[in-house]
mmCIF file of C-alpha atoms and ligand atoms in Angstrom:
data_model
loop_
_atom_site.group_PDB
_atom_site.id
_atom_site.type_symbol
_atom_site.label_atom_id
_atom_site.label_comp_id
_atom_site.label_asym_id
_atom_site.label_seq_id
_atom_site.Cartn_x
_atom_site.Cartn_y
_atom_site.Cartn_z
ATOM 1 C CA MET G 174 -20.151 44.149 -22.317
ATOM 2 C CA ALA G 175 -22.319 46.388 -24.512
ATOM 3 C CA GLU G 176 -21.490 46.649 -28.227
ATOM 4 C CA ASN G 177 -20.412 50.255 -27.664
ATOM 5 C CA LEU G 178 -18.433 51.222 -24.593
ATOM 6 C CA LEU G 179 -19.446 54.854 -25.064
ATOM 7 C CA GLU G 180 -22.426 56.179 -26.955
ATOM 8 C CA ILE G 181 -23.045 59.880 -27.492
ATOM 9 C CA LYS G 182 -26.619 60.383 -28.635
ATOM 10 C CA ASP G 183 -28.027 63.674 -30.017
ATOM 11 C CA LEU G 184 -25.910 65.566 -27.510
ATOM 12 C CA THR G 185 -26.429 69.326 -27.220
ATOM 13 C CA LEU G 186 -24.372 71.227 -24.641
ATOM 14 C CA SER G 187 -24.287 74.803 -23.417
ATOM 15 C CA TYR G 188 -22.687 77.199 -20.982
ATOM 16 C CA GLY G 189 -25.710 79.116 -19.723
ATOM 17 C CA GLU G 190 -27.429 80.609 -22.776
ATOM 18 C CA PHE G 191 -24.515 79.827 -25.126
ATOM 19 C CA LYS G 192 -25.096 76.666 -27.086
ATOM 20 C CA ILE G 193 -21.667 75.197 -27.823
ATOM 21 C CA VAL G 194 -22.190 71.604 -29.039
ATOM 22 C CA THR G 195 -25.227 70.661 -31.136
ATOM 23 C CA ASP G 196 -26.749 67.263 -31.899
ATOM 24 C CA VAL G 197 -23.541 65.265 -31.743
ATOM 25 C CA ASN G 198 -23.728 61.488 -32.276
ATOM 26 C CA PHE G 199 -20.911 58.961 -32.225
ATOM 27 C CA SER G 200 -19.780 55.861 -30.374
ATOM 28 C CA VAL G 201 -16.596 54.218 -29.165
ATOM 29 C CA LYS G 202 -16.423 50.432 -29.285
ATOM 30 C CA PRO G 203 -14.406 48.357 -26.816
ATOM 31 C CA GLY G 204 -10.746 48.462 -27.883
ATOM 32 C CA GLU G 205 -11.283 51.338 -30.297
ATOM 33 C CA ILE G 206 -9.445 54.674 -30.499
ATOM 34 C CA VAL G 207 -11.630 57.526 -31.703
ATOM 35 C CA CYS G 208 -10.054 60.931 -32.398
ATOM 36 C CA ILE G 209 -12.006 64.160 -32.498
ATOM 37 C CA ALA G 210 -10.354 67.032 -34.349
ATOM 38 C CA GLY G 211 -11.364 70.567 -35.216
ATOM 39 C CA GLU G 212 -10.385 74.197 -34.915
ATOM 40 C CA SER G 213 -9.897 75.840 -31.530
ATOM 41 C CA GLY G 214 -13.231 76.663 -29.892
ATOM 42 C CA CYS G 215 -15.333 74.103 -31.815
ATOM 43 C CA GLY G 216 -16.365 72.351 -28.590
ATOM 44 C CA LYS G 217 -14.001 69.383 -28.256
ATOM 45 C CA SER G 218 -13.137 69.967 -24.594
ATOM 46 C CA THR G 219 -16.758 70.827 -23.845
ATOM 47 C CA LEU G 220 -17.676 67.357 -25.087
ATOM 48 C CA ILE G 221 -15.048 65.768 -22.819
ATOM 49 C CA LYS G 222 -16.255 67.864 -19.864
ATOM 50 C CA ALA G 223 -19.811 66.642 -20.428
ATOM 51 C CA ILE G 224 -18.667 62.998 -20.418
ATOM 52 C CA LEU G 225 -16.745 63.613 -17.189
ATOM 53 C CA GLY G 226 -19.906 65.313 -15.899
ATOM 54 C CA ILE G 227 -18.159 67.297 -13.174
ATOM 55 C CA LYS G 228 -20.696 69.967 -12.221
ATOM 56 C CA HIS G 229 -18.308 72.828 -11.453
ATOM 57 C CA LEU G 230 -16.861 72.640 -14.978
ATOM 58 C CA GLY G 231 -20.095 74.390 -15.943
ATOM 59 C CA THR G 232 -21.127 72.359 -19.012
ATOM 60 C CA GLN G 233 -24.895 71.821 -19.178
ATOM 61 C CA VAL G 234 -26.583 69.026 -21.095
ATOM 62 C CA VAL G 235 -29.467 70.645 -22.991
ATOM 63 C CA ASN G 236 -30.473 67.517 -24.861
ATOM 64 C CA GLY G 237 -29.333 63.977 -25.594
ATOM 65 C CA SER G 238 -27.563 61.322 -23.597
ATOM 66 C CA ILE G 239 -24.208 59.812 -22.716
ATOM 67 C CA ILE G 240 -24.238 56.037 -22.334
ATOM 68 C CA LEU G 241 -21.285 54.218 -20.769
ATOM 69 C CA ASN G 242 -21.273 50.454 -21.189
ATOM 70 C CA GLY G 243 -25.051 50.373 -21.521
ATOM 71 C CA ARG G 244 -25.706 52.704 -18.556
ATOM 72 C CA ASP G 245 -27.052 56.221 -18.983
ATOM 73 C CA ILE G 246 -24.580 58.460 -17.125
ATOM 74 C CA THR G 247 -25.946 61.804 -18.356
ATOM 75 C CA ASN G 248 -27.430 62.859 -15.032
ATOM 76 C CA LEU G 249 -25.620 60.967 -12.307
ATOM 77 C CA SER G 250 -25.500 62.307 -8.753
ATOM 78 C CA VAL G 251 -22.169 63.624 -7.447
ATOM 79 C CA GLU G 252 -21.621 60.391 -5.490
ATOM 80 C CA GLU G 253 -22.481 58.120 -8.446
ATOM 81 C CA ARG G 254 -20.160 60.204 -10.619
ATOM 82 C CA ARG G 255 -17.331 59.919 -8.069
ATOM 83 C CA GLN G 256 -17.621 56.149 -8.261
ATOM 84 C CA ILE G 257 -17.050 55.979 -12.005
ATOM 85 C CA LEU G 258 -14.423 58.708 -12.445
ATOM 86 C CA GLY G 259 -11.001 57.148 -12.356
ATOM 87 C CA THR G 260 -12.265 53.593 -12.157
ATOM 88 C CA GLU G 261 -14.442 53.427 -15.295
ATOM 89 C CA ILE G 262 -13.425 56.646 -17.037
ATOM 90 C CA GLY G 263 -9.802 57.793 -16.955
ATOM 91 C CA TYR G 264 -8.862 61.324 -17.902
ATOM 92 C CA VAL G 265 -5.604 62.815 -19.131
ATOM 93 C CA PRO G 266 -5.853 66.592 -19.527
ATOM 94 C CA GLN G 267 -3.842 68.758 -21.901
ATOM 95 C CA ASN G 268 -1.527 70.164 -19.279
ATOM 96 C CA THR G 269 -0.944 67.726 -16.456
ATOM 97 C CA ARG G 270 1.281 70.083 -14.434
ATOM 98 C CA GLY G 271 -1.802 71.208 -12.513
ATOM 99 C CA SER G 272 -2.963 67.631 -11.842
ATOM 100 C CA PHE G 273 -0.164 66.901 -9.376
ATOM 101 C CA ASN G 274 1.174 68.585 -6.275
ATOM 102 C CA ASN G 275 4.595 69.742 -7.502
ATOM 103 C CA ILE G 276 6.518 68.928 -4.322
ATOM 104 C CA ARG G 277 5.223 65.472 -3.374
ATOM 105 C CA SER G 278 6.561 62.322 -4.966
ATOM 106 C CA TYR G 279 4.456 60.527 -7.556
ATOM 107 C CA ASP G 280 4.182 57.344 -5.470
ATOM 108 C CA ILE G 281 2.660 59.214 -2.518
ATOM 109 C CA GLN G 282 0.202 60.996 -4.794
ATOM 110 C CA TYR G 283 -0.708 57.737 -6.550
ATOM 111 C CA LYS G 284 -1.350 56.111 -3.164
ATOM 112 C CA GLU G 285 -3.589 58.939 -2.003
ATOM 113 C CA THR G 286 -5.585 59.079 -5.224
ATOM 114 C CA LEU G 287 -6.186 55.333 -5.231
ATOM 115 C CA GLN G 288 -7.237 55.467 -1.570
ATOM 116 C CA CYS G 289 -9.955 57.977 -2.525
ATOM 117 C CA HIS G 290 -11.362 55.248 -4.790
ATOM 118 C CA ASN G 291 -10.930 52.521 -2.140
ATOM 119 C CA GLN G 292 -8.092 51.007 -4.153
ATOM 120 C CA LYS G 293 -4.650 50.028 -2.880
ATOM 121 C CA PHE G 294 -1.442 51.262 -4.508
ATOM 122 C CA ASP G 295 0.750 48.238 -5.181
ATOM 123 C CA ARG G 296 4.204 49.561 -6.098
ATOM 124 C CA GLY G 297 5.395 46.253 -7.572
ATOM 125 C CA GLU G 298 2.315 45.920 -9.778
ATOM 126 C CA ALA G 299 2.663 49.571 -10.878
ATOM 127 C CA ILE G 300 6.283 49.010 -11.898
ATOM 128 C CA LYS G 301 5.327 45.852 -13.821
ATOM 129 C CA LEU G 302 2.546 47.703 -15.667
ATOM 130 C CA PHE G 303 4.719 50.715 -16.453
ATOM 131 C CA LYS G 304 7.435 48.428 -17.828
ATOM 132 C CA ARG G 305 4.846 46.815 -20.072
ATOM 133 C CA LEU G 306 4.028 50.285 -21.369
ATOM 134 C CA ASN G 307 7.764 50.991 -21.881
ATOM 135 C CA PHE G 308 8.012 53.780 -19.302
ATOM 136 C CA PRO G 309 11.758 54.386 -18.840
ATOM 137 C CA ASP G 310 13.064 53.376 -15.365
ATOM 138 C CA PRO G 311 9.730 53.288 -13.502
ATOM 139 C CA GLU G 312 11.303 52.330 -10.114
ATOM 140 C CA ARG G 313 13.196 55.615 -10.033
ATOM 141 C CA LEU G 314 10.395 57.701 -11.572
ATOM 142 C CA LEU G 315 7.910 56.833 -8.840
ATOM 143 C CA GLY G 316 10.100 58.432 -6.159
ATOM 144 C CA HIS G 317 10.506 61.707 -8.063
ATOM 145 C CA GLN G 318 8.524 64.889 -7.537
ATOM 146 C CA PRO G 319 6.798 66.575 -10.497
ATOM 147 C CA TRP G 320 8.966 69.722 -10.396
ATOM 148 C CA GLU G 321 12.000 67.549 -11.141
ATOM 149 C CA MET G 322 10.504 66.123 -14.317
ATOM 150 C CA SER G 323 10.180 67.265 -17.923
ATOM 151 C CA GLY G 324 6.714 68.020 -19.336
ATOM 152 C CA GLY G 325 6.807 64.744 -21.278
ATOM 153 C CA MET G 326 7.628 62.634 -18.225
ATOM 154 C CA ASN G 327 4.995 64.394 -16.150
ATOM 155 C CA GLN G 328 2.439 63.725 -18.887
ATOM 156 C CA ARG G 329 3.359 60.043 -18.771
ATOM 157 C CA MET G 330 3.049 59.910 -15.011
ATOM 158 C CA ALA G 331 -0.468 61.347 -15.376
ATOM 159 C CA ILE G 332 -1.265 58.647 -17.912
ATOM 160 C CA GLY G 333 0.270 56.161 -15.444
ATOM 161 C CA LEU G 334 -2.085 57.280 -12.689
ATOM 162 C CA ALA G 335 -5.090 56.937 -14.980
ATOM 163 C CA VAL G 336 -3.847 53.509 -16.098
ATOM 164 C CA LEU G 337 -3.410 52.174 -12.542
ATOM 165 C CA GLN G 338 -7.123 52.494 -11.877
ATOM 166 C CA GLU G 339 -7.845 50.377 -14.960
ATOM 167 C CA PRO G 340 -10.667 52.397 -16.471
ATOM 168 C CA LYS G 341 -11.851 50.835 -19.685
ATOM 169 C CA LEU G 342 -12.346 54.229 -21.296
ATOM 170 C CA MET G 343 -9.592 56.813 -21.405
ATOM 171 C CA LEU G 344 -10.375 60.426 -22.289
ATOM 172 C CA ALA G 345 -7.294 62.256 -23.527
ATOM 173 C CA ASP G 346 -7.777 65.972 -24.212
ATOM 174 C CA GLU G 347 -4.828 67.277 -26.244
ATOM 175 C CA ALA G 348 -2.658 64.964 -24.155
ATOM 176 C CA THR G 349 0.321 65.462 -26.453
ATOM 177 C CA SER G 350 0.031 69.019 -27.756
ATOM 178 C CA VAL G 351 2.341 70.605 -25.155
ATOM 179 C CA LEU G 352 5.098 68.120 -25.958
ATOM 180 C CA ASP G 353 7.996 68.188 -28.384
ATOM 181 C CA VAL G 354 7.731 65.752 -31.282
ATOM 182 C CA THR G 355 9.879 63.019 -29.677
ATOM 183 C CA SER G 356 7.912 62.979 -26.411
ATOM 184 C CA GLN G 357 4.714 63.256 -28.454
ATOM 185 C CA LYS G 358 5.596 60.109 -30.353
ATOM 186 C CA GLN G 359 6.435 58.210 -27.156
ATOM 187 C CA VAL G 360 3.226 59.239 -25.407
ATOM 188 C CA ILE G 361 1.156 58.326 -28.467
ATOM 189 C CA GLU G 362 2.817 54.926 -28.647
ATOM 190 C CA GLU G 363 2.136 54.376 -24.947
ATOM 191 C CA LEU G 364 -1.514 55.297 -25.361
ATOM 192 C CA ALA G 365 -1.787 52.988 -28.377
ATOM 193 C CA GLN G 366 -0.347 50.210 -26.234
ATOM 194 C CA LEU G 367 -3.167 50.612 -23.744
ATOM 195 C CA ARG G 368 -5.436 49.536 -26.543
ATOM 196 C CA ASP G 369 -3.136 46.875 -27.986
ATOM 197 C CA GLU G 370 -2.016 45.349 -24.651
ATOM 198 C CA LEU G 371 -5.009 45.960 -22.445
ATOM 199 C CA GLY G 372 -7.891 46.299 -24.917
ATOM 200 C CA TRP G 373 -8.943 49.749 -23.690
ATOM 201 C CA SER G 374 -10.879 52.355 -25.595
ATOM 202 C CA ILE G 375 -9.599 55.892 -25.986
ATOM 203 C CA LEU G 376 -11.380 59.085 -26.941
ATOM 204 C CA PHE G 377 -8.547 61.290 -28.102
ATOM 205 C CA ILE G 378 -8.939 65.009 -28.745
ATOM 206 C CA THR G 379 -6.342 66.654 -30.947
ATOM 207 C CA HIS G 380 -5.666 69.553 -33.311
ATOM 208 C CA ASN G 381 -3.088 67.451 -35.009
ATOM 209 C CA LEU G 382 -4.354 65.235 -37.818
ATOM 210 C CA GLY G 383 -0.876 63.675 -38.114
ATOM 211 C CA VAL G 384 -1.222 62.433 -34.534
ATOM 212 C CA ALA G 385 -4.743 61.224 -35.290
ATOM 213 C CA SER G 386 -3.576 59.282 -38.344
ATOM 214 C CA HIS G 387 -1.003 57.481 -36.191
ATOM 215 C CA ILE G 388 -3.253 56.379 -33.396
ATOM 216 C CA ALA G 389 -6.934 56.395 -34.368
ATOM 217 C CA ASP G 390 -9.353 53.837 -35.779
ATOM 218 C CA LYS G 391 -12.033 56.477 -36.354
ATOM 219 C CA LEU G 392 -11.881 60.217 -36.851
ATOM 220 C CA GLY G 393 -14.581 62.778 -36.130
ATOM 221 C CA VAL G 394 -14.192 66.324 -37.422
ATOM 222 C CA MET G 395 -16.095 69.035 -35.556
ATOM 223 C CA TYR G 396 -16.908 72.502 -36.781
ATOM 224 C CA ALA G 397 -18.717 75.121 -34.676
ATOM 225 C CA GLY G 398 -20.071 72.506 -32.284
ATOM 226 C CA ARG G 399 -21.275 70.023 -34.902
ATOM 227 C CA MET G 400 -19.772 66.810 -36.178
ATOM 228 C CA VAL G 401 -19.320 67.512 -39.888
ATOM 229 C CA GLU G 402 -17.506 64.315 -40.853
ATOM 230 C CA TYR G 403 -17.017 60.982 -39.129
ATOM 231 C CA GLY G 404 -15.740 57.594 -40.114
ATOM 232 C CA ASP G 405 -12.900 55.181 -40.483
ATOM 233 C CA ILE G 406 -9.645 57.161 -40.163
ATOM 234 C CA ARG G 407 -8.262 56.019 -43.521
ATOM 235 C CA LYS G 408 -11.456 56.928 -45.349
ATOM 236 C CA VAL G 409 -11.651 60.375 -43.759
ATOM 237 C CA LEU G 410 -7.974 61.200 -44.324
ATOM 238 C CA ASP G 411 -7.531 59.603 -47.748
ATOM 239 C CA ASP G 412 -10.857 60.634 -49.216
ATOM 240 C CA PRO G 413 -12.233 63.535 -47.154
ATOM 241 C CA ILE G 414 -15.772 64.560 -48.060
ATOM 242 C CA HIS G 415 -16.627 67.750 -46.192
ATOM 243 C CA PRO G 416 -15.040 70.994 -47.488
ATOM 244 C CA TYR G 417 -13.971 71.810 -43.909
ATOM 245 C CA THR G 418 -12.093 68.501 -43.510
ATOM 246 C CA ARG G 419 -10.397 69.136 -46.838
ATOM 247 C CA ALA G 420 -9.445 72.648 -45.731
ATOM 248 C CA LEU G 421 -8.032 71.269 -42.452
ATOM 249 C CA LEU G 422 -5.939 68.741 -44.337
ATOM 250 C CA ALA G 423 -4.670 71.461 -46.700
ATOM 251 C CA ALA G 424 -3.569 73.447 -43.635
ATOM 252 C CA ILE G 425 -1.073 70.786 -42.506
ATOM 253 C CA PRO G 426 2.477 72.132 -43.024
ATOM 254 C CA GLY G 427 4.419 70.175 -45.655
ATOM 255 C CA LYS G 428 8.121 69.564 -46.151
ATOM 256 C CA ASP G 429 8.156 71.641 -49.349
ATOM 257 C CA ARG G 430 8.905 74.918 -47.471
ATOM 258 C CA LYS G 431 5.641 76.388 -48.776
ATOM 259 C CA LEU G 432 3.269 77.960 -46.276
ATOM 260 C CA PRO G 433 0.215 75.761 -45.633
ATOM 261 C CA VAL G 434 -3.068 77.023 -47.034
ATOM 262 C CA GLY G 435 -4.741 78.633 -44.018
ATOM 263 C CA LEU G 436 -8.472 78.883 -43.558
ATOM 264 C CA GLU G 437 -9.844 82.398 -44.121
ATOM 265 C CA GLY G 438 -12.420 83.831 -41.726
ATOM 266 C CA ARG G 439 -13.638 82.632 -38.343
ATOM 267 C CA PRO G 440 -16.306 80.245 -37.089
ATOM 268 C CA PRO G 441 -19.559 81.779 -35.785
ATOM 269 C CA LEU G 442 -19.511 83.194 -32.269
ATOM 270 C CA ASP G 443 -20.677 80.984 -29.386
ATOM 271 C CA GLY G 444 -24.426 80.556 -29.350
ATOM 272 C CA ALA G 445 -24.962 82.620 -32.532
ATOM 273 C CA GLU G 446 -28.349 82.016 -34.183
ATOM 274 C CA TRP G 447 -27.624 80.498 -37.596
ATOM 275 C CA THR G 448 -29.690 79.426 -40.560
ATOM 276 C CA GLY G 449 -28.111 76.994 -43.031
ATOM 277 C CA CYS G 450 -24.563 75.694 -42.983
ATOM 278 C CA THR G 451 -22.273 77.321 -40.373
ATOM 279 C CA PHE G 452 -19.232 76.772 -42.605
ATOM 280 C CA GLU G 453 -20.855 78.469 -45.616
ATOM 281 C CA PRO G 454 -19.206 81.936 -45.214
ATOM 282 C CA ARG G 455 -15.740 80.317 -45.327
ATOM 283 C CA CYS G 456 -16.416 77.591 -47.872
ATOM 284 C CA LYS G 457 -15.012 77.865 -51.371
ATOM 285 C CA HIS G 458 -17.654 75.453 -52.683
ATOM 286 C CA ARG G 459 -20.646 77.327 -51.262
ATOM 287 C CA THR G 460 -23.830 77.625 -53.255
ATOM 288 C CA GLU G 461 -27.030 79.610 -52.618
ATOM 289 C CA ALA G 462 -28.667 76.481 -51.217
ATOM 290 C CA CYS G 463 -26.051 76.290 -48.409
ATOM 291 C CA LYS G 464 -27.494 79.454 -46.831
ATOM 292 C CA THR G 465 -30.670 77.596 -45.910
ATOM 293 C CA ARG G 466 -29.752 73.888 -45.992
ATOM 294 C CA ALA G 467 -30.344 72.280 -42.585
ATOM 295 C CA TYR G 468 -27.531 70.294 -40.960
ATOM 296 C CA CYS G 469 -27.771 66.536 -41.456
ATOM 297 C CA LEU G 470 -24.956 64.001 -41.083
ATOM 298 C CA LYS G 471 -25.479 61.496 -43.924
ATOM 299 C CA GLU G 472 -23.822 58.142 -44.529
ATOM 300 C CA VAL G 473 -22.199 59.003 -47.868
ATOM 301 C CA GLU G 474 -20.560 55.590 -48.189
ATOM 302 C CA PRO G 475 -20.582 52.656 -45.756
ATOM 303 C CA GLY G 476 -19.076 53.795 -42.443
ATOM 304 C CA HIS G 477 -18.234 57.291 -43.722
ATOM 305 C CA PHE G 478 -20.547 60.141 -42.713
ATOM 306 C CA ALA G 479 -20.489 63.789 -43.740
ATOM 307 C CA SER G 480 -22.883 66.710 -43.471
ATOM 308 C CA CYS G 481 -21.886 68.050 -46.905
ATOM 309 C CA SER G 482 -20.259 66.706 -50.036
ATOM 310 C CA GLU G 483 -20.270 69.923 -52.113
ATOM 311 C CA GLY G 484 -17.286 70.197 -54.393
ATOM 312 C CA ARG G 485 -16.015 66.729 -53.589
ATOM 313 C CA VAL G 486 -13.200 65.747 -55.915
ATOM 314 C CA LYS G 487 -12.398 62.052 -56.240
ATOM 315 C CA GLN G 488 -8.626 61.477 -56.407
HETATM 316 N N1 ATP H 637 -16.677 77.440 -18.700
HETATM 317 C C1 ATP H 637 -17.028 78.077 -19.812
HETATM 318 N N2 ATP H 637 -17.965 79.066 -19.785
HETATM 319 C C2 ATP H 637 -18.349 79.709 -20.913
HETATM 320 N N3 ATP H 637 -17.882 79.430 -22.145
HETATM 321 C C3 ATP H 637 -16.952 78.468 -22.232
HETATM 322 C C4 ATP H 637 -16.471 77.738 -21.089
HETATM 323 N N4 ATP H 637 -15.555 76.827 -21.507
HETATM 324 C C5 ATP H 637 -15.468 76.994 -22.850
HETATM 325 N N5 ATP H 637 -16.304 77.968 -23.276
HETATM 326 C C6 ATP H 637 -16.494 78.394 -24.679
HETATM 327 O O1 ATP H 637 -16.988 77.283 -25.420
HETATM 328 C C7 ATP H 637 -16.395 77.241 -26.716
HETATM 329 C C8 ATP H 637 -15.818 75.858 -26.945
HETATM 330 O O2 ATP H 637 -14.741 75.694 -26.028
HETATM 331 P P1 ATP H 637 -13.923 74.345 -25.952
HETATM 332 O O3 ATP H 637 -12.940 74.530 -24.861
HETATM 333 O O4 ATP H 637 -14.847 73.196 -25.866
HETATM 334 O O5 ATP H 637 -13.208 74.345 -27.384
HETATM 335 P P2 ATP H 637 -12.092 73.363 -27.947
HETATM 336 O O6 ATP H 637 -12.595 72.815 -29.236
HETATM 337 O O7 ATP H 637 -11.693 72.404 -26.903
HETATM 338 O O8 ATP H 637 -10.917 74.396 -28.264
HETATM 339 P P3 ATP H 637 -9.320 74.187 -28.121
HETATM 340 O O9 ATP H 637 -8.923 73.436 -29.336
HETATM 341 O O10 ATP H 637 -8.794 75.598 -28.126
HETATM 342 O O11 ATP H 637 -9.041 73.471 -26.839
HETATM 343 C C9 ATP H 637 -15.328 78.351 -26.750
HETATM 344 O O12 ATP H 637 -15.813 79.432 -27.506
HETATM 345 C C10 ATP H 637 -15.141 78.727 -25.312
HETATM 346 O O13 ATP H 637 -14.860 80.097 -25.187
HETATM 347 MG MG1 MG H 638 -9.930 72.104 -25.822
#
């Protein structure tokens, strides 16, 4: 196996003329959980859509490459793509209600999906695996239909389907954000078990840095389509470098009944031409130089990258 299961190299993505993701670089090692966080609209799902590479999702690769286990999958044909989706790359979307037919039992839908990938659905093996992942009462669950289930259970059954095909890389786009905190915790623990028990890698997209701190080994913070900070989760959360990461952390609600410090202003519009730092208009540490300084993700300390360290305060 290659050193990195997934490598994203200089990736720039667009929808038609609108450039959404610019020059993104990161990798996911075997058995690693990498979280990507950032404000709504910064391009997180666009990145996931590009890795899935499904043409009708509309994401275009303008530049760069996506390497899966040493193989360049940036421009696969529809048939080549079909062969890796499900079996090498699993996907759990934000809202899994639309992933299932509401009035057919999970076991029938599992069987049909696996057949599409020339795999057989083995009910006994599925139950064994689900028990290992602490799914409650999997024998009964498999016979249920999605409309009978809570959002949390349905989300788990979607994870279950992805798990059955044994992809080594799981893409989870906001897989827990529609859930209440109890179901969120259970789903996160189940995903973490995929790594702990089965050695899988997960690319996990979330708005919630609390969720990220629970599950991730690495954290990437995106702003306006660029990775502005990236590194070991503890380094990024305990000693954030970029002013945007620090602002995001300050926006987490506390228990002290005070309102979190929100972020004034808005990110630039999709595809806007921009000179200098895109965060500059909203940054409380901005200087004149920021208006023209070109983006560059630097290794500020070993394994901890940031595109800006203006105003950094050591705790
Ligand atoms: N199919 C599409 N065609 C055109 N523009 C799109 C399309 N999908 C997304 N966009 C635009 O691309 C930008 C990034 O969207 P994306 O869904 O990647 O953001 P995100 O970071 O996942 O946001 P959220 O946290 O709300 O899910 C948004 O401004 C969005 O309007
Ligand atoms: Mg999204």
